[in-house]
One Martini backbone bead per residue (centre of mass of N, CA, C, O) as a GRO file, in nm:
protein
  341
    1UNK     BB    1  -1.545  -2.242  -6.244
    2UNK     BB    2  -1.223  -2.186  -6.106
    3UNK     BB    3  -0.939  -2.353  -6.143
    4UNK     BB    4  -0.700  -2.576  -6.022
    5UNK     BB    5  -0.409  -2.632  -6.002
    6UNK     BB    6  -0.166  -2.858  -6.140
    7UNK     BB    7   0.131  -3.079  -6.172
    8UNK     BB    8   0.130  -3.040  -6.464
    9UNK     BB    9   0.114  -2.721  -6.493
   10UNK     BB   10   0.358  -2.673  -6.361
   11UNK     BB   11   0.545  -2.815  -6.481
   12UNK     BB   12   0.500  -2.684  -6.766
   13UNK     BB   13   0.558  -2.384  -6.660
   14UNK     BB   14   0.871  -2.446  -6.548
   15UNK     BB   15   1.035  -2.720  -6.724
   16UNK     BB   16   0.939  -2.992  -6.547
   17UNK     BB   17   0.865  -3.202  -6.395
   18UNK     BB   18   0.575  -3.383  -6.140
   19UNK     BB   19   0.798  -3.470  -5.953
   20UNK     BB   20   0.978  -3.221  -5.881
   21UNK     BB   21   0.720  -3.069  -5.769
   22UNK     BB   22   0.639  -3.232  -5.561
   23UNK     BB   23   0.929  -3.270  -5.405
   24UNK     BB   24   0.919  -2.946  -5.367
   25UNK     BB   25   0.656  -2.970  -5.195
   26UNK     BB   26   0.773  -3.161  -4.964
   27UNK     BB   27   1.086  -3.096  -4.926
   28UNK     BB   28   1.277  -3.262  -5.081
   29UNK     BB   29   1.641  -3.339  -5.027
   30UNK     BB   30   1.690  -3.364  -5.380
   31UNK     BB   31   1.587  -3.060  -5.392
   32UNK     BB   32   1.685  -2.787  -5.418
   33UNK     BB   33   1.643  -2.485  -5.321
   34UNK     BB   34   1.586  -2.311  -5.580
   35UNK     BB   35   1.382  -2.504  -5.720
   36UNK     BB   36   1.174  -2.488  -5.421
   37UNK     BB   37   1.118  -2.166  -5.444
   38UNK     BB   38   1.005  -2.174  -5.691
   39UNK     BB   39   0.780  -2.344  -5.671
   40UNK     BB   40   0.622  -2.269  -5.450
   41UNK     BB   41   0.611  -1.969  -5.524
   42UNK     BB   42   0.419  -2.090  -5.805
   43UNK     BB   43   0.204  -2.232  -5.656
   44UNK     BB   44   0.089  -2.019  -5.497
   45UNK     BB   45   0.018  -1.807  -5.747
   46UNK     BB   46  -0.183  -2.062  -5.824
   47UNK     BB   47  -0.334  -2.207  -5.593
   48UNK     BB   48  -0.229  -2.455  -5.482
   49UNK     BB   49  -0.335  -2.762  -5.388
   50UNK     BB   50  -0.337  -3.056  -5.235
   51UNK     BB   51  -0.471  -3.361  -5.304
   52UNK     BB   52  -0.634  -3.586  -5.086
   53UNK     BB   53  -0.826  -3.778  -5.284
   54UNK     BB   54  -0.738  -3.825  -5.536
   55UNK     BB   55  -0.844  -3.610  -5.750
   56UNK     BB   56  -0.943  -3.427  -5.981
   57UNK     BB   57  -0.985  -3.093  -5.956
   58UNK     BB   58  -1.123  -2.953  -6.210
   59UNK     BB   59  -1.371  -3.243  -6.187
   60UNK     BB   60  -1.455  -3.303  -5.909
   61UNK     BB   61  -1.671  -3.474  -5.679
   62UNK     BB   62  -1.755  -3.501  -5.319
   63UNK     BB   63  -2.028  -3.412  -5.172
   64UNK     BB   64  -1.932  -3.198  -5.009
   65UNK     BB   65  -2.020  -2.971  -4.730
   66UNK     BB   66  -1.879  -2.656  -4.613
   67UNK     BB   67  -1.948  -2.541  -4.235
   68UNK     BB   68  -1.955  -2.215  -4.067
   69UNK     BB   69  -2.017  -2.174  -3.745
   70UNK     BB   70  -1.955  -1.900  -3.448
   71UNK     BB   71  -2.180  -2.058  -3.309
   72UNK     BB   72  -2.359  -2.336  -3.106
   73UNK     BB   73  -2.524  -2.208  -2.880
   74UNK     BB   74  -2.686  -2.117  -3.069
   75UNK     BB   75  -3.017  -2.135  -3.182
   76UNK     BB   76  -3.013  -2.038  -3.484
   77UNK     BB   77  -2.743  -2.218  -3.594
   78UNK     BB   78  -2.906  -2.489  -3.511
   79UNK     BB   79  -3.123  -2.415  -3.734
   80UNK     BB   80  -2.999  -2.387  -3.959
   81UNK     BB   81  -2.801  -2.672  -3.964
   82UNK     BB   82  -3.105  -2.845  -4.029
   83UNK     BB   83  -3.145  -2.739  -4.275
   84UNK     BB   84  -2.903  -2.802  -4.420
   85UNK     BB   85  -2.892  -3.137  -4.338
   86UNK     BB   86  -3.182  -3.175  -4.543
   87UNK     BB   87  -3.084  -3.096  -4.818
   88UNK     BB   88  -2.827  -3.254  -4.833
   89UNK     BB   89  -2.931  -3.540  -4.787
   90UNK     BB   90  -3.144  -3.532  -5.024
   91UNK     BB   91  -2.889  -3.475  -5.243
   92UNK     BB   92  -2.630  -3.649  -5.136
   93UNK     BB   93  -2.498  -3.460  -4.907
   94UNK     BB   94  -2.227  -3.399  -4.713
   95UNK     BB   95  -2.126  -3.184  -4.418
   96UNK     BB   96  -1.906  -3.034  -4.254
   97UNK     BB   97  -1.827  -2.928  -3.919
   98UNK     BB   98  -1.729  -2.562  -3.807
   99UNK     BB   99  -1.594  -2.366  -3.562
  100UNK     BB  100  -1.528  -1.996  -3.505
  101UNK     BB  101  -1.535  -1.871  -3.238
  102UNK     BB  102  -1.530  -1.568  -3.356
  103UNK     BB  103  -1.265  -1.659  -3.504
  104UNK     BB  104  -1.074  -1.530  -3.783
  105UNK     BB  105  -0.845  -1.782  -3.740
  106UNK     BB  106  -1.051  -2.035  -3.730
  107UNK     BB  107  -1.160  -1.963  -3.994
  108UNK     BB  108  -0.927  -1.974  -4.192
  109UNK     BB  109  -0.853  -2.279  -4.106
  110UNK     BB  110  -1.130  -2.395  -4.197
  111UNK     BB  111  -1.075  -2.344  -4.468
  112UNK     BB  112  -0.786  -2.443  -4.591
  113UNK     BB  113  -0.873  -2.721  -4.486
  114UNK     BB  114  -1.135  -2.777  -4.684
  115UNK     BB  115  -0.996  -2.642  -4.888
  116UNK     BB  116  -0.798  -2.924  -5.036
  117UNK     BB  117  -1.074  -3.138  -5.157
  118UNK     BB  118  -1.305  -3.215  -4.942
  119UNK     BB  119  -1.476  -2.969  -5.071
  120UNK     BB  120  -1.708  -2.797  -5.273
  121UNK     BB  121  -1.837  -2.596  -5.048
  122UNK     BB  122  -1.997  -2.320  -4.888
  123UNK     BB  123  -2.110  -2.250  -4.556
  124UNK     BB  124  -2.161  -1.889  -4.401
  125UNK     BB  125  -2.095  -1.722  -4.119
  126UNK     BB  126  -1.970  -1.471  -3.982
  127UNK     BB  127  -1.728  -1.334  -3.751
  128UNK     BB  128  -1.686  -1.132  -3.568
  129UNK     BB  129  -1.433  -1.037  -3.584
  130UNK     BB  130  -1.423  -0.980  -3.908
  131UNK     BB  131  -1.660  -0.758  -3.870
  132UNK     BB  132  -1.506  -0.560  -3.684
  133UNK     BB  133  -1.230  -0.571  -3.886
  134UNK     BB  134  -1.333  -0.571  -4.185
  135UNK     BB  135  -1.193  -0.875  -4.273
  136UNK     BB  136  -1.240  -1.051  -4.639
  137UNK     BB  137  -1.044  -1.214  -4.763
  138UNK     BB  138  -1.030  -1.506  -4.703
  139UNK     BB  139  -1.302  -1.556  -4.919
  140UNK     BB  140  -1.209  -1.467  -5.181
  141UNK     BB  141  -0.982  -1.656  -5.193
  142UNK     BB  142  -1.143  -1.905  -5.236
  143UNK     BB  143  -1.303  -1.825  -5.483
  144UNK     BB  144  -1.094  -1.787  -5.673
  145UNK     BB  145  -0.994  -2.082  -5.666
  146UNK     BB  146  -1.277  -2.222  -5.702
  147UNK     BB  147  -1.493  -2.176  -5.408
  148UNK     BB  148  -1.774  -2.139  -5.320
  149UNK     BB  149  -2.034  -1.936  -5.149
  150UNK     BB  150  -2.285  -1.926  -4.862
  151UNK     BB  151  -2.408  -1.617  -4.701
  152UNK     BB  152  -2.563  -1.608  -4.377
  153UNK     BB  153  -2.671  -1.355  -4.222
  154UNK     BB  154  -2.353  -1.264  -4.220
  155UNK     BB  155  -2.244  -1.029  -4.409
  156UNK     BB  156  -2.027  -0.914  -4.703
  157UNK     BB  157  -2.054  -0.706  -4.954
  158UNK     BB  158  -1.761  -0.725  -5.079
  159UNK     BB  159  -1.862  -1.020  -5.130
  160UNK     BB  160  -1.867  -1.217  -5.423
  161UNK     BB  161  -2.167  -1.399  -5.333
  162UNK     BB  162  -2.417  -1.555  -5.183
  163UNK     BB  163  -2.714  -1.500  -5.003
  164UNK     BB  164  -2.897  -1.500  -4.670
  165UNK     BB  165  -3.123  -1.342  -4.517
  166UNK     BB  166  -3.306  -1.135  -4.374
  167UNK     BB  167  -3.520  -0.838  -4.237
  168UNK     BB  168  -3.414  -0.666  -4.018
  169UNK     BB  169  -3.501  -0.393  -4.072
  170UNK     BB  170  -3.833  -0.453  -4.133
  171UNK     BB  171  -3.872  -0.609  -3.838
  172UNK     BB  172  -3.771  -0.375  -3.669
  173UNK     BB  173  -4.018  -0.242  -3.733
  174UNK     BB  174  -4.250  -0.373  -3.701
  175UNK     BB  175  -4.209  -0.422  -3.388
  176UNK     BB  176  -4.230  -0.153  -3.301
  177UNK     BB  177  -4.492  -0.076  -3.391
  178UNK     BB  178  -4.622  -0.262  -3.227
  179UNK     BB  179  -4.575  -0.150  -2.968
  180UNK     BB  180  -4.699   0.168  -3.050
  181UNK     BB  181  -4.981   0.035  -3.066
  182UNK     BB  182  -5.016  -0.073  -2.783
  183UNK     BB  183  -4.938   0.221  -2.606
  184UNK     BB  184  -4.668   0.284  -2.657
  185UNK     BB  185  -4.355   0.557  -2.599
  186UNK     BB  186  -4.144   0.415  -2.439
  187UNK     BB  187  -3.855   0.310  -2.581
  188UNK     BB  188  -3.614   0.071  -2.538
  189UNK     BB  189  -3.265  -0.028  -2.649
  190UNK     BB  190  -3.109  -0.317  -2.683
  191UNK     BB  191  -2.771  -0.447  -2.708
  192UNK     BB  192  -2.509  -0.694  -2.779
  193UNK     BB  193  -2.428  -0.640  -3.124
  194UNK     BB  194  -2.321  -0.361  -3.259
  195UNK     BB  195  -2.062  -0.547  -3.435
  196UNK     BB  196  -2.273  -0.599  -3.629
  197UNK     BB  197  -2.477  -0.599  -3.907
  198UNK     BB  198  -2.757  -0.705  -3.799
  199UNK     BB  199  -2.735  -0.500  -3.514
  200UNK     BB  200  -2.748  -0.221  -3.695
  201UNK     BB  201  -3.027  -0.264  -3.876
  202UNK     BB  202  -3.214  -0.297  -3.611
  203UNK     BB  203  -3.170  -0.051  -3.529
  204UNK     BB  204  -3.252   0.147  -3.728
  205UNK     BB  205  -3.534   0.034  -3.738
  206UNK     BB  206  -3.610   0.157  -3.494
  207UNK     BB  207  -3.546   0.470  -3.555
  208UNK     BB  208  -3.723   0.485  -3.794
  209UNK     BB  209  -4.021   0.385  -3.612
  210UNK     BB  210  -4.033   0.659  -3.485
  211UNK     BB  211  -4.019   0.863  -3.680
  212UNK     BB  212  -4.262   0.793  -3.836
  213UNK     BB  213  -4.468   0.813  -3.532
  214UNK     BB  214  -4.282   1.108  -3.390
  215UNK     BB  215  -4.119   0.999  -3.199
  216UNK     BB  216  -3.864   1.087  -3.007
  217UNK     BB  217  -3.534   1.043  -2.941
  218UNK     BB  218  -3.409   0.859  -2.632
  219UNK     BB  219  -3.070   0.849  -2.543
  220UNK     BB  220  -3.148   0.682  -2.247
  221UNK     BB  221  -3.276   0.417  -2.425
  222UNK     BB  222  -3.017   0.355  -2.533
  223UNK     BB  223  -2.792  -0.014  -2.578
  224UNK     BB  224  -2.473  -0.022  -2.691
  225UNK     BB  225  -2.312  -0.317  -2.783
  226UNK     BB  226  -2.049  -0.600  -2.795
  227UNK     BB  227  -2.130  -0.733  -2.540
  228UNK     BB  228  -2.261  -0.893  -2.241
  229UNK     BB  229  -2.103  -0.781  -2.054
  230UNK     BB  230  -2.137  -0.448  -2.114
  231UNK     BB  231  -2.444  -0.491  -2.093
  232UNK     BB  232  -2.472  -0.561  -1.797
  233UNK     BB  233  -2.314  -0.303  -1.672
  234UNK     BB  234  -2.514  -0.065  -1.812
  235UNK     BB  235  -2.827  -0.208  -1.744
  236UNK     BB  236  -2.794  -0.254  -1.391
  237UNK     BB  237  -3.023   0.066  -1.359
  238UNK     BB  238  -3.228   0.122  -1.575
  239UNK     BB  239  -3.505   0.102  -1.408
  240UNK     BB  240  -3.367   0.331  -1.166
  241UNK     BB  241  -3.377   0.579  -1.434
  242UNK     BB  242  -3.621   0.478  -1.609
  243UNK     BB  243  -3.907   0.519  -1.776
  244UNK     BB  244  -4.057   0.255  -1.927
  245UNK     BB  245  -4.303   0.030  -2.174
  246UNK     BB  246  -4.069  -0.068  -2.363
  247UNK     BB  247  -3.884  -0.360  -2.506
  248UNK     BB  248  -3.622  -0.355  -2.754
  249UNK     BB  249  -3.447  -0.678  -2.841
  250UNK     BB  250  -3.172  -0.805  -3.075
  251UNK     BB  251  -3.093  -1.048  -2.862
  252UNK     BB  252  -3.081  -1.239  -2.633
  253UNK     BB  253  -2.938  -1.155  -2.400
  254UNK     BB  254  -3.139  -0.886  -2.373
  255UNK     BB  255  -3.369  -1.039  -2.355
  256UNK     BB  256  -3.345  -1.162  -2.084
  257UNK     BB  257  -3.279  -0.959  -1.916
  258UNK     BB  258  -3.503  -0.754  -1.960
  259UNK     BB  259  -3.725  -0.966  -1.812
  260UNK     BB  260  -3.535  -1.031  -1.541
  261UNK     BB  261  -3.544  -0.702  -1.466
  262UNK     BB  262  -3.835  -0.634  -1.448
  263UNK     BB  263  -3.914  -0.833  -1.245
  264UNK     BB  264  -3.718  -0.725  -1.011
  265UNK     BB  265  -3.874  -0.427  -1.028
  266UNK     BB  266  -4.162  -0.491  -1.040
  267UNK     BB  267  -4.327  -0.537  -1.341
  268UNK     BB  268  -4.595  -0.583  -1.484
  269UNK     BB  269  -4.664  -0.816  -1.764
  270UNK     BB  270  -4.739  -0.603  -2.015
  271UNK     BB  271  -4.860  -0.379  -1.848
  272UNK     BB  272  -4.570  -0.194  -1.758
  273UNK     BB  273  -4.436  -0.437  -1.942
  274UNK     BB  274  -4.293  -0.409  -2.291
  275UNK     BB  275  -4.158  -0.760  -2.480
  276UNK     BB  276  -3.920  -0.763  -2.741
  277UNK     BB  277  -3.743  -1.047  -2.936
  278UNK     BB  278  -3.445  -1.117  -3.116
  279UNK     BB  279  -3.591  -1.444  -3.116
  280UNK     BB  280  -3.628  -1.812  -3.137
  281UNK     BB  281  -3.626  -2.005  -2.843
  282UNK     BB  282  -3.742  -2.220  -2.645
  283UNK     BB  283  -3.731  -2.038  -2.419
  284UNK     BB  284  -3.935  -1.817  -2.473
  285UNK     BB  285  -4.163  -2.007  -2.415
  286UNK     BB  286  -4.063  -2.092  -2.105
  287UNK     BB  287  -4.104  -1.847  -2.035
  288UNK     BB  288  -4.203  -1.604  -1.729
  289UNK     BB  289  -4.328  -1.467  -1.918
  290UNK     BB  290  -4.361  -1.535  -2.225
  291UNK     BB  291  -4.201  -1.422  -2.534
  292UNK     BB  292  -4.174  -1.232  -2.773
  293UNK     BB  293  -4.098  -1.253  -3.091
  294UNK     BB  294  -3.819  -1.260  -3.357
  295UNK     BB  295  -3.878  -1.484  -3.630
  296UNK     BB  296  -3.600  -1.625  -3.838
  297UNK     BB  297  -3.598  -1.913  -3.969
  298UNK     BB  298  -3.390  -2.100  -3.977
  299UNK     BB  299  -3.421  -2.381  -4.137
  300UNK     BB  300  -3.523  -2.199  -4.421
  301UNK     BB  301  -3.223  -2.086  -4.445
  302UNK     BB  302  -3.044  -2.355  -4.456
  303UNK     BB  303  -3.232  -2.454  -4.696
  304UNK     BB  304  -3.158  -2.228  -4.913
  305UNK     BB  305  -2.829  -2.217  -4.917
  306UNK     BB  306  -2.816  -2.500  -5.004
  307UNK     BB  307  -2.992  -2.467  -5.282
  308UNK     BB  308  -2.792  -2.274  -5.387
  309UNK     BB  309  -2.480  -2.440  -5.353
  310UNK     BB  310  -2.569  -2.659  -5.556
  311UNK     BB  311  -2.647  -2.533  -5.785
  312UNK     BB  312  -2.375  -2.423  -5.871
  313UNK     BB  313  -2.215  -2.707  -5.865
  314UNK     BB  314  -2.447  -2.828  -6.109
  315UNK     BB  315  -2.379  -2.590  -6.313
  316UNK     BB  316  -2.280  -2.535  -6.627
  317UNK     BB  317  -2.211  -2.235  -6.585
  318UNK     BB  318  -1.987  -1.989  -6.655
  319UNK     BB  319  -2.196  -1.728  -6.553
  320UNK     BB  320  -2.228  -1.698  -6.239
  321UNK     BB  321  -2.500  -1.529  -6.079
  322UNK     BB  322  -2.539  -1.358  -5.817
  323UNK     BB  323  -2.764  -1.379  -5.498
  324UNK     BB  324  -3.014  -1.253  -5.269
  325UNK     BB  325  -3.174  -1.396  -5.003
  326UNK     BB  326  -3.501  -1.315  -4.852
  327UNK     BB  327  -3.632  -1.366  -4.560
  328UNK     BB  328  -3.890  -1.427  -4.368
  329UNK     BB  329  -4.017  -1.318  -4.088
  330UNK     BB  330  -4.165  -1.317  -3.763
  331UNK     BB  331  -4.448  -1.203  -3.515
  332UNK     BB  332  -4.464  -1.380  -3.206
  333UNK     BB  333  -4.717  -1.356  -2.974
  334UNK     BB  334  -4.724  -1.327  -2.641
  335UNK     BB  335  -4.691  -1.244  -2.285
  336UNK     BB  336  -4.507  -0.966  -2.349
  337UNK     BB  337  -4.768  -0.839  -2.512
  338UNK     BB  338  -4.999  -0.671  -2.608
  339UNK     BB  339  -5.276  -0.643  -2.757
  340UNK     BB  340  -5.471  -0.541  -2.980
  341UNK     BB  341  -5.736  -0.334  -3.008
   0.00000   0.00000   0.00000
């Protein structure tokens, strides 16, 4: 792992004391302007960041792993950070956890405060807003400075750290084939997550799987937001304009309306309408009828994250090769789907 600047190596490379760099970094009015401005720019250009905890940066270990999950209220990542937290009690590391609601802004505060010496390294899925702009800069520069980062669920190509994703291209195929296989043929596509990268993966493999079984697509059936409030616009009267026997739903939210909406409609369950959710909340079980779901396995996915992160914080390598582990997902059926005959 790459080490941080410390005031010993500013200090000689810039041919003054560790006292002057200091008092130059705290802005102390003892330190000229242009010495002050000399040492800031050359601590930035070096990527120093003060140590909170008083410990050697390019040695320490607090023994803390942060995480950042861009929503809490989700099911998923709230079974992810259930996995972070049994493996890392399990070893001995306590958590730190910030939530990104989404905003790159927050996401990038929530680095810069816990890399400053509090945390060893970092668990994260990535924030809407940073995929949507396609902007991964601040994963890289943490990096650099020399904090690993295992990204979950939501990931970056451009970013080379390790990753754990699930299979959702081929999870979405399985699901979509599981439909056609119980004698549907217009099939709806739901998805409130468009903007994801996730939800890009999972609608290709439903086009891939009528492709596979000759089905024509018919994209008067297939609705593609960015948001909850978008999709329910688009989606409002969708079952008075087409005739479908079954959907396949990409997110929560799409899930439980498809669900809501064919209800309202008098459709009978799975008998005129079957319904596939990906995801795999509490609630799908306690709808009536109970939904089908692809089950992403969260606690599984922060067990294995956690302990890619680990292993590399206590790795003597100096030249650690990045990997990519897939989980597999599973396919739940419950009552909002027919049996396979």
């Amino acid at each position: 792992m790459k080490s941080k600047a410390t005031l010993k190596q500013i200090a000689k490379e810039l041919g003054v004391s560790v006292s002057t760099v200091s008092k130059a970094l705290n802005d102390s009015p003892e330190i000229s302007e242009p010495t002050k401005i000399r040492v800031q720019e050359y601590a930035k250009l070096k990527n120093y960041k003060p140590n909170v905890i008083g410990l050697n940066l390019k040695n320490r270990s607090t023994k803390t792993i942060g995480v950042i999950i861009p929503n809490i209220l989700n099911q998923f990542f709230a079974k992810v950070f259930t996995g972070i937290e049994k493996v890392a009690d399990e070893k001995g590391y306590k958590v730190i956890t910030c939530i990104s609601n989404e905003s790159i802004e927050k996401e990038i505060s929530a680095l810069e405060m816990l890399s400053n010496g509090t945390i060893d390294g970092f668990i994260l899925s990535i924030s809407e807003e940073a995929q949507k702009l396609q902007q991964f800069g601040h994963f890289k520069s943490i990096i650099n400075e020399g904090t690993p980062i295992v990204m979950f669920d939501r990931i970056a190509d451009e970013v080379n750290c390790d990753k754990v994703i699930v299979d959702d291209l081929d999870s979405a195929v399985n699901a979509t084939e599981h439909l056609i296989k119980t004698g549907c043929k217009k099939i709806a596509l739901f998805s409130s997550i468009d903007n994801l990268s996730v939800g890009k993966l999972r609608a290709k493999g439903f086009y891939k799987a009528l492709e596979n079984n000759g089905i024509k697509i018919n994209e008067d059936l297939v609705i593609l937001t960015e948001t909850a409030e978008d999709f329910d616009a688009k989606s409002a009267n969708f079952f008075d304009k087409n005739k479908v026997d079954a959907v396949f739903a990409l997110d929560e939210h799409a899930s439980v309306m498809a669900m809501k909406m064919g209800i309202k409609k008098g459709l009978k369950i799975p008998d005129e309408l079957s319904i596939i959710g990906f995801a795999d909340g509490v609630w799908s079980r306690r709808l009536t009828p109970s939904l089908s779901t692809v089950s992403q396995h969260g606690p599984e996915i922060g067990e294995v994250a956690t302990k890619m992160l680990i292993e590399k914080l206590e790795s003597k390598e100096e030249n650690y090769s990045h990997k990519t582990t897939i989980v597999k997902t599973e396919l739940r059926q419950r009552e909002s789907t027919r049996k396979i005959k």
